[in-house]
PDB file of C-alpha atoms in Angstrom:
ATOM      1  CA  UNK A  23     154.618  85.521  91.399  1.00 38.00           C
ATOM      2  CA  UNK A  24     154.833  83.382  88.048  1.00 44.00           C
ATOM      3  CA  UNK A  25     157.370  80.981  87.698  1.00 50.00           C
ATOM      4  CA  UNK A  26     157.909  79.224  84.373  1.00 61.00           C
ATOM      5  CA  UNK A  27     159.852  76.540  83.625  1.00 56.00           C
ATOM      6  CA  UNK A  28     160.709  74.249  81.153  1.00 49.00           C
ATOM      7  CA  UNK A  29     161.385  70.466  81.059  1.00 50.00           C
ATOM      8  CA  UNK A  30     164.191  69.893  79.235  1.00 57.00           C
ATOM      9  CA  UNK A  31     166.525  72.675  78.156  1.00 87.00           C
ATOM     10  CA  UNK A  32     167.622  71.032  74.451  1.00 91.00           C
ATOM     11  CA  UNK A  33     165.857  68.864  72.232  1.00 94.00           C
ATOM     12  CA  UNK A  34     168.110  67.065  69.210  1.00 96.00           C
ATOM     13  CA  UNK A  35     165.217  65.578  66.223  1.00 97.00           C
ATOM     14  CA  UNK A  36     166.075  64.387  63.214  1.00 97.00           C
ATOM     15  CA  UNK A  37     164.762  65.921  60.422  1.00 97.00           C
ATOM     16  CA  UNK A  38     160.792  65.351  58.868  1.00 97.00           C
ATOM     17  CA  UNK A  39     159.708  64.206  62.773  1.00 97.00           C
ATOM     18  CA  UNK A  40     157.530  65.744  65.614  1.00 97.00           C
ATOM     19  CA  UNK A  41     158.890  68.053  67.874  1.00 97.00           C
ATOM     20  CA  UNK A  42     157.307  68.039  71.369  1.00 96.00           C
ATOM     21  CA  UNK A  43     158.889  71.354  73.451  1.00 95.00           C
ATOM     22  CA  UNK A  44     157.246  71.502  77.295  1.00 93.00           C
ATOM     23  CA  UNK A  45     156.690  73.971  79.538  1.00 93.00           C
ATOM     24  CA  UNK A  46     155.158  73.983  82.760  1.00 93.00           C
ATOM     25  CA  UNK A  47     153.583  77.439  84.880  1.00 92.00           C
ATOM     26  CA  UNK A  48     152.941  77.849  88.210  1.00 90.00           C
ATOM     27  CA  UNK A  49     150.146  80.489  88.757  1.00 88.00           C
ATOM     28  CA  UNK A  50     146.747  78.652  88.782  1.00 88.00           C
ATOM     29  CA  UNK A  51     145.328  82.104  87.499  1.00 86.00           C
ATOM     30  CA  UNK A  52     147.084  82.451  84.522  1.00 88.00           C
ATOM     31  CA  UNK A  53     144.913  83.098  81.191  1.00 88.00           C
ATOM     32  CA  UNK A  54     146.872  83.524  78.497  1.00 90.00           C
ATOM     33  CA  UNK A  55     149.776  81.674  76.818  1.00 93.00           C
ATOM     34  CA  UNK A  56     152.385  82.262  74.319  1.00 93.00           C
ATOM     35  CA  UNK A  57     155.113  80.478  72.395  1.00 95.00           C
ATOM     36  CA  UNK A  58     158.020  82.329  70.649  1.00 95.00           C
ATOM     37  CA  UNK A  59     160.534  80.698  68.794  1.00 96.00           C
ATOM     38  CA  UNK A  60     164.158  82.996  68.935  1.00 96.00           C
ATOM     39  CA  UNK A  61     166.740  82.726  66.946  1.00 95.00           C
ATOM     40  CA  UNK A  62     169.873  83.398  67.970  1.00 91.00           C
ATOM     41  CA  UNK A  63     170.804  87.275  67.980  1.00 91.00           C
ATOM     42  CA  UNK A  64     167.427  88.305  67.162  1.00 93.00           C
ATOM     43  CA  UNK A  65     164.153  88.899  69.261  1.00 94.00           C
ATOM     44  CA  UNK A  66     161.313  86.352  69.614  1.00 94.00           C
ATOM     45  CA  UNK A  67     159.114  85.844  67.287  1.00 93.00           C
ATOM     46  CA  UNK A  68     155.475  84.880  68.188  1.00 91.00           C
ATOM     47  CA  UNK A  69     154.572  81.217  66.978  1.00 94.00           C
ATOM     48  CA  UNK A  70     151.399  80.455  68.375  1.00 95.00           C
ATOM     49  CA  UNK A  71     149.035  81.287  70.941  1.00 92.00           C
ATOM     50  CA  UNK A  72     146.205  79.860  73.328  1.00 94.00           C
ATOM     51  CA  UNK A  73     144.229  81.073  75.798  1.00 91.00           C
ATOM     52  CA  UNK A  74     142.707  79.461  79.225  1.00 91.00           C
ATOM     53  CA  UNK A  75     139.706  78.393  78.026  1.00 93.00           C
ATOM     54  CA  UNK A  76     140.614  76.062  75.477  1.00 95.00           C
ATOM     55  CA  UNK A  77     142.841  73.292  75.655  1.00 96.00           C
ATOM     56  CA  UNK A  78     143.982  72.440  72.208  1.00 98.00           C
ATOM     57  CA  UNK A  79     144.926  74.787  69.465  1.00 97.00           C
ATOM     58  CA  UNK A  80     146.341  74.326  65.901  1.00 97.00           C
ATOM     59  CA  UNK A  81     148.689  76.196  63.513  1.00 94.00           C
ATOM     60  CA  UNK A  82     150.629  75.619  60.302  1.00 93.00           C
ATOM     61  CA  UNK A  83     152.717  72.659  61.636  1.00 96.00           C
ATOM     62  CA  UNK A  84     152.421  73.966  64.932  1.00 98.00           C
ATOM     63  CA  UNK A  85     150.189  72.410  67.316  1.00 98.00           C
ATOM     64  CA  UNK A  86     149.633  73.947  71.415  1.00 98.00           C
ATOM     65  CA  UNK A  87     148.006  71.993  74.180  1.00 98.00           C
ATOM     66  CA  UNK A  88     146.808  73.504  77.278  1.00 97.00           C
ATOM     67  CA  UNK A  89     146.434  71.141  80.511  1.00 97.00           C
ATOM     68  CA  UNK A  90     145.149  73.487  83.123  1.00 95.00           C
ATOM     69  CA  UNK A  91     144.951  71.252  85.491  1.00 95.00           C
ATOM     70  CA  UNK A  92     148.545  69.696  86.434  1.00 95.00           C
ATOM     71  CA  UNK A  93     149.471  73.924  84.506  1.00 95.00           C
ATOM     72  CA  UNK A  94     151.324  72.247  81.948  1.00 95.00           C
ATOM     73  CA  UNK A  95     151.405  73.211  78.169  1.00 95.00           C
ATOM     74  CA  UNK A  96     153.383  71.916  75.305  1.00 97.00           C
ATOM     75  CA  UNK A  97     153.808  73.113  71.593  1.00 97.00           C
ATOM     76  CA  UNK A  98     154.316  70.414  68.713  1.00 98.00           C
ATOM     77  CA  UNK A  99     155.703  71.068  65.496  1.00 98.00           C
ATOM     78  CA  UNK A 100     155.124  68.938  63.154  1.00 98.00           C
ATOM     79  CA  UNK A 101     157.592  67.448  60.191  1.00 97.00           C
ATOM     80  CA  UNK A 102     160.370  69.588  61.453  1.00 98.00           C
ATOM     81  CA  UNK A 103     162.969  71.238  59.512  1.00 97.00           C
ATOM     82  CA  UNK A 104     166.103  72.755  59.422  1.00 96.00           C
ATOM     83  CA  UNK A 105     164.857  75.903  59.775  1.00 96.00           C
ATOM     84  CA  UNK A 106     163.054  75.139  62.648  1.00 97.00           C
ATOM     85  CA  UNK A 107     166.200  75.158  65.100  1.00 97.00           C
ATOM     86  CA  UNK A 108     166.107  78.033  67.515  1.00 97.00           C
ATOM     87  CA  UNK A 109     165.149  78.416  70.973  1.00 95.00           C
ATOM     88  CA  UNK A 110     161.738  78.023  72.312  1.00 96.00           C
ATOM     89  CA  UNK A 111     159.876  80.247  74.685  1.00 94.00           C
ATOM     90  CA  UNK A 112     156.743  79.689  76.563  1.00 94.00           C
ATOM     91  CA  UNK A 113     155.148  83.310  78.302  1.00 93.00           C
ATOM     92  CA  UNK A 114     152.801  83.283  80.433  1.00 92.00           C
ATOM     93  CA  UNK A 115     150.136  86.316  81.495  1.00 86.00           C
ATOM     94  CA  UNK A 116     149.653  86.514  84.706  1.00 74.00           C
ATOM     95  CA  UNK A 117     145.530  87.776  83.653  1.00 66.00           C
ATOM     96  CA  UNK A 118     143.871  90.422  85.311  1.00 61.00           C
ATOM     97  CA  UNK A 119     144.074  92.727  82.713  1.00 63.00           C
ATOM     98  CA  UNK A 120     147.955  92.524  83.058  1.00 68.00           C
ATOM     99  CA  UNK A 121     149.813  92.558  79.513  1.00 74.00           C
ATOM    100  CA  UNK A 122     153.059  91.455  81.136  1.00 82.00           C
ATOM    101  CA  UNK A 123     154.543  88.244  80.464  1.00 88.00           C
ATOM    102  CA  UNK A 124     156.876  85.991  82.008  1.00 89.00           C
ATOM    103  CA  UNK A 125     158.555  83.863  80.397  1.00 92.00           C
ATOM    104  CA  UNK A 126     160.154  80.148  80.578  1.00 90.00           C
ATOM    105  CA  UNK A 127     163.864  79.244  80.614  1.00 88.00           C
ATOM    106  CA  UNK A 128     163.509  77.916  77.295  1.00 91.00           C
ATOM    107  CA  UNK A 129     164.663  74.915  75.039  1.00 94.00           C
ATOM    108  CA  UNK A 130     166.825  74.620  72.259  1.00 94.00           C
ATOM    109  CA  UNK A 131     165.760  72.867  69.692  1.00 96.00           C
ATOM    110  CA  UNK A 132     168.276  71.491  67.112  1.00 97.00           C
ATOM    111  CA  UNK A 133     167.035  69.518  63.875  1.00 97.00           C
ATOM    112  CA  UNK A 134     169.319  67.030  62.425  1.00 95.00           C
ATOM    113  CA  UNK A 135     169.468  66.370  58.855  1.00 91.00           C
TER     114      UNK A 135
ATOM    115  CA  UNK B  17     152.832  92.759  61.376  1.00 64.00           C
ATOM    116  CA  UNK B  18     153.715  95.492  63.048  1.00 78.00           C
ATOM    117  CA  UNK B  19     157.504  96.686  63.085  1.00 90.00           C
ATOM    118  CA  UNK B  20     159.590  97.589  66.490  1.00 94.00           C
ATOM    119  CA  UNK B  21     163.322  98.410  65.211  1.00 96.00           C
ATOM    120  CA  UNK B  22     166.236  98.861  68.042  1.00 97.00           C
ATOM    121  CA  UNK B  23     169.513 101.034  67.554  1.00 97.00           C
ATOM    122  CA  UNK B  24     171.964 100.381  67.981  1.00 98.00           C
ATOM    123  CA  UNK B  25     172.010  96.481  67.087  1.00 97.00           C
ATOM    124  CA  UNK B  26     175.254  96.327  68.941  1.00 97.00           C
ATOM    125  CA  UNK B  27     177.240  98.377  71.047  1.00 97.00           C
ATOM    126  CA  UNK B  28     180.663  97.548  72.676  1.00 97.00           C
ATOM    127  CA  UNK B  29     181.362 100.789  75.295  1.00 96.00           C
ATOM    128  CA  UNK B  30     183.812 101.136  78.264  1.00 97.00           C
ATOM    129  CA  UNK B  31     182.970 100.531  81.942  1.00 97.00           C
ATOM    130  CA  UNK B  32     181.622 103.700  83.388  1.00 97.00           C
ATOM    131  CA  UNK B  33     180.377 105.523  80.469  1.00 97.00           C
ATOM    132  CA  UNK B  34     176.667 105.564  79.226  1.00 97.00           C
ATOM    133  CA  UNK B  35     174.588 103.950  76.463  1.00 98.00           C
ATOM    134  CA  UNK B  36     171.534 104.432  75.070  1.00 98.00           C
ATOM    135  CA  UNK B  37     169.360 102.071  73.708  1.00 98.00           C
ATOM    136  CA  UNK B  38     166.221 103.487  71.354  1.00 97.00           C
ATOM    137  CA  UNK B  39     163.149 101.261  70.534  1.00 96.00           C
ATOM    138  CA  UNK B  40     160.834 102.481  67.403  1.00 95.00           C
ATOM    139  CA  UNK B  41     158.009 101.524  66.398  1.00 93.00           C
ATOM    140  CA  UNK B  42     157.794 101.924  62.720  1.00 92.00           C
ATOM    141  CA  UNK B  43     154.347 101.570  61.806  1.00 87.00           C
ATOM    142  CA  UNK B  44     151.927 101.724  64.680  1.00 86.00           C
ATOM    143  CA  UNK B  45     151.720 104.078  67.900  1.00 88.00           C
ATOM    144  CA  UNK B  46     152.891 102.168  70.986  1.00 87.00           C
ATOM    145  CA  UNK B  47     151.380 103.043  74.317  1.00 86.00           C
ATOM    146  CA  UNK B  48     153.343 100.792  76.055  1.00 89.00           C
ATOM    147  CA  UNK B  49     156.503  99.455  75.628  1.00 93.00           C
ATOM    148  CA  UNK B  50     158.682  96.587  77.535  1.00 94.00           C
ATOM    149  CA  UNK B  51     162.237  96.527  77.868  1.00 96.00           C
ATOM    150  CA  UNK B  52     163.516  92.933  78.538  1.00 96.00           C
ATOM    151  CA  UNK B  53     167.304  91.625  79.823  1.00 96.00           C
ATOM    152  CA  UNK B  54     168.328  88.171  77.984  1.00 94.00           C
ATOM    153  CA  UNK B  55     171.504  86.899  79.863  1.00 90.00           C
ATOM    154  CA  UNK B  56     173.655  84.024  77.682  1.00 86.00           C
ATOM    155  CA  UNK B  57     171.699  80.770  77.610  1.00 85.00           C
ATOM    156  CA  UNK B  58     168.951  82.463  79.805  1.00 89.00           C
ATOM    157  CA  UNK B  59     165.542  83.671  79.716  1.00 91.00           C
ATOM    158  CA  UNK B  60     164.273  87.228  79.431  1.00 93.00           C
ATOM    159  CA  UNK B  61     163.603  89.156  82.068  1.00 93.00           C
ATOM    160  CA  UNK B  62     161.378  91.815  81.931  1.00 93.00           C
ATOM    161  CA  UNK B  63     163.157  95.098  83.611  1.00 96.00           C
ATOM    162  CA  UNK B  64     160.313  97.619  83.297  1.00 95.00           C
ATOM    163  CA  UNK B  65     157.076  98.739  81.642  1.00 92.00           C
ATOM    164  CA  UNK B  66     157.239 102.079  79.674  1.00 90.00           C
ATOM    165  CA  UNK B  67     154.101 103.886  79.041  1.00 87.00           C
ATOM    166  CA  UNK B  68     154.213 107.119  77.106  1.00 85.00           C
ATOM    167  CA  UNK B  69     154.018 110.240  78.555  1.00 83.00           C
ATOM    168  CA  UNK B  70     154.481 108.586  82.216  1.00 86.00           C
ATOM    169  CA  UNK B  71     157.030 107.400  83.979  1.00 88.00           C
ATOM    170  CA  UNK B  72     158.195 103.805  83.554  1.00 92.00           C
ATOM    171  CA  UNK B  73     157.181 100.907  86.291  1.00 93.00           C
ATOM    172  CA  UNK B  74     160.352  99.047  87.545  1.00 95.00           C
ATOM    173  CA  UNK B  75     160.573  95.297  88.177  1.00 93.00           C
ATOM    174  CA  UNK B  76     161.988  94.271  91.545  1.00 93.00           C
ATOM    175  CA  UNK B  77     165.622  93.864  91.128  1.00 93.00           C
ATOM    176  CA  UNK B  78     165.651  96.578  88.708  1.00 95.00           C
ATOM    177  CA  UNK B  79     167.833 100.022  89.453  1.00 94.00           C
ATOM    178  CA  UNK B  80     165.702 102.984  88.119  1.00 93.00           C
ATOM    179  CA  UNK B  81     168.513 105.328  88.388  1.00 95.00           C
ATOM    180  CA  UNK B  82     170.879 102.885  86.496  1.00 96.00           C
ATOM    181  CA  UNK B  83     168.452 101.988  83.971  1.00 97.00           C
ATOM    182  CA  UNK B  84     166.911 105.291  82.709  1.00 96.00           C
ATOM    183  CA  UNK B  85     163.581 104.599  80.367  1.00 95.00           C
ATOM    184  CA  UNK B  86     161.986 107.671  78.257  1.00 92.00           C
ATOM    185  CA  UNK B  87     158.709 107.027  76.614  1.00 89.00           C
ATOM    186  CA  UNK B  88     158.084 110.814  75.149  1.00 82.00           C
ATOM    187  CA  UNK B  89     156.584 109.613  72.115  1.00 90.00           C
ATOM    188  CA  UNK B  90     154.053 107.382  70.282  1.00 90.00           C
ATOM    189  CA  UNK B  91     156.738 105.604  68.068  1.00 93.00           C
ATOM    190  CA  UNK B  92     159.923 106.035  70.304  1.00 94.00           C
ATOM    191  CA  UNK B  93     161.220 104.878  73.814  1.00 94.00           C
ATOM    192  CA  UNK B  94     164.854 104.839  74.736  1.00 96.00           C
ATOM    193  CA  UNK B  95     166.706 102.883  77.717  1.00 97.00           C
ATOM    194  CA  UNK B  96     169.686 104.372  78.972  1.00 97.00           C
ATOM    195  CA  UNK B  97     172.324 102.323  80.898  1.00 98.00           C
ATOM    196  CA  UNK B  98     173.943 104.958  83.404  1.00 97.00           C
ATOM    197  CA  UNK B  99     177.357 104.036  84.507  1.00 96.00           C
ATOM    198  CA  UNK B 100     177.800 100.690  82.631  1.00 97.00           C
ATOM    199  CA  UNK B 101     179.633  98.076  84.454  1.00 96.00           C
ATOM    200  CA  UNK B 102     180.958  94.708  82.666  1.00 97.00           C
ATOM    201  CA  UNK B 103     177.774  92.922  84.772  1.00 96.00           C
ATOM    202  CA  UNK B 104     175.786  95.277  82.601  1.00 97.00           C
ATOM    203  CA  UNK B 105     176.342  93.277  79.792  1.00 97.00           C
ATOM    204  CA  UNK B 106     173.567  91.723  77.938  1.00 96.00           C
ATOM    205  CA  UNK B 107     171.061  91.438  75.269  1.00 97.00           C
ATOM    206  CA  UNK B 108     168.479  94.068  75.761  1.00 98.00           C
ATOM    207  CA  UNK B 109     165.549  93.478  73.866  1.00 97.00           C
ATOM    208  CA  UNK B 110     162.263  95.800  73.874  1.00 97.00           C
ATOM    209  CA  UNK B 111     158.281  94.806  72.846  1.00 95.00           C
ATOM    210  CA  UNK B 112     155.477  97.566  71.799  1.00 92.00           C
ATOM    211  CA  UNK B 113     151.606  97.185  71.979  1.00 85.00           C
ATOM    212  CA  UNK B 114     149.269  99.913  71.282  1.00 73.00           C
ATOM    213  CA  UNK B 115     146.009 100.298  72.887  1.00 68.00           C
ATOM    214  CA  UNK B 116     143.812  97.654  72.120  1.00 67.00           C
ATOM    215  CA  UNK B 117     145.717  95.043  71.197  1.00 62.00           C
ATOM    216  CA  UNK B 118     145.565  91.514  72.556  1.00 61.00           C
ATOM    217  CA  UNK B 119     148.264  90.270  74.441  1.00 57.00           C
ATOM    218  CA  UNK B 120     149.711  88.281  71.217  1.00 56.00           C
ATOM    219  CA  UNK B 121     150.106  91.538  69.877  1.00 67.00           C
ATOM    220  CA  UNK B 122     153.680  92.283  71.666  1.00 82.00           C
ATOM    221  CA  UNK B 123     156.019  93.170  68.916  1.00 89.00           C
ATOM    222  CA  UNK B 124     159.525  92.261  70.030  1.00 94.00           C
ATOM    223  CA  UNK B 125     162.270  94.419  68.209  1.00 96.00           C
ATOM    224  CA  UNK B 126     165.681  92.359  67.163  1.00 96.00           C
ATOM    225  CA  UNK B 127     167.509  93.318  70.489  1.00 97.00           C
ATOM    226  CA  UNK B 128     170.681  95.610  71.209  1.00 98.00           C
ATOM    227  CA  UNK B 129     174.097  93.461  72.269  1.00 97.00           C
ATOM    228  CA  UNK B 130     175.817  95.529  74.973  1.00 98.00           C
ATOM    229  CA  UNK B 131     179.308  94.629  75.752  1.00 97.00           C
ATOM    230  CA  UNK B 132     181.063  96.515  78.787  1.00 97.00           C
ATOM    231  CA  UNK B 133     184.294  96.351  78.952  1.00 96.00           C
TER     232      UNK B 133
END
């Protein structure tokens, strides 16, 4: 089965610099991947997304790389804010037609002013 | 986008009595919907997939007869939690696609806080 993780589980930036949030997947046959960003007491909320054959893909501020080959991704946000503190999610589809997703422990990302 | 809305948002109940969860979704027809588990500090988990007018696909781990899903509409599934113990406490959150959509099309609602007591 798919097992997501992530590398670090918080992240403390100061305010107006990169972010750089990891995740890593297991399942070489995974095709599609997701980043949500959750608040806390609400749902997730879809940030960006990428797909297996591309490697790079770009947002407003928000930046995904895919490395299929050592299954890593990361998402970069760029000039973060205040607003931007919440807790990251990376899903993963497991492809084959599957819409399920599994997703990563997550980080927390807090911005300091 | 599209709009998924949960009642209640929160729901404090005793242990051994029932609660049901509903998921909407308020502008779109939803062919399938997810029901997810969120644990403090944890990732979610998806329970089970919902599909309307069928009956729901459990994940492993996951008591169908302690967590009842109805799909019996377009717009509405519900998630009851039969005999709620205080382990049964969580944030349940649920997700709706329609036919046709792309994965990055899963519209999570805000999430129901159950407290057992």
């Amino acid at each position: 089965g798919e097992s997501v993780g992530l590398h670090l589980p918080t992240l403390s930036v100061q305010e107006g610099d990169n972010s750089i949030i990891n995740c890593a997947y297991s399942n070489s046959a995974s095709d599609y991947f997701i980043w949500y960003k959750q608040e806390s007491g609400k749902g997730p909320q879809f940030i960006i997304d990428i797909r297996s054959n591309m490697d790079k893909r770009q947002g407003q501020r928000v930046t995904v790389l895919l490395n299929k080959t050592v299954k890593h991704l990361s998402l970069q946000i760029a000039a973060t804010q205040p607003g931007d503190s919440a807790v990251y999610f990376c899903a993963v589809s497991s492809g084959a037609g599957s819409y399920q997703l599994t997703f990563g422990k997550g980080t927390k990302l807090s911005v300091i002013p | 986008g599209a709009v998924v809305s949960q009642h209640p948002s929160w729901v404090i109940c005793k242990s051994g009595t029932s609660v049901k969860i509903e998921c909407r979704s308020l502008d779109f027809q939803a062919t399938t919907m997810f029901w997810y588990r969120q644990f403090p500090k944890q990732s979610l988990m998806l329970m089970a997939t919902s599909n309307e007018g069928s009956k729901a696909t459990y994940e492993q781990g996951v008591e169908k007869d302690k967590f009842l899903i109805n799909h019996a509409s377009l717009t509405l599934s519900t998630l009851t939690v039969t005999s709620a113990h205080p382990e049964d406490s969580s944030f349940y959150i649920c997700s709706a696609l329609t036919s046709g959509m792309s994965y990055n099309e899963q519209f999570f609602g805000p999430g129901t806080r159950l407290t057992v007591l």
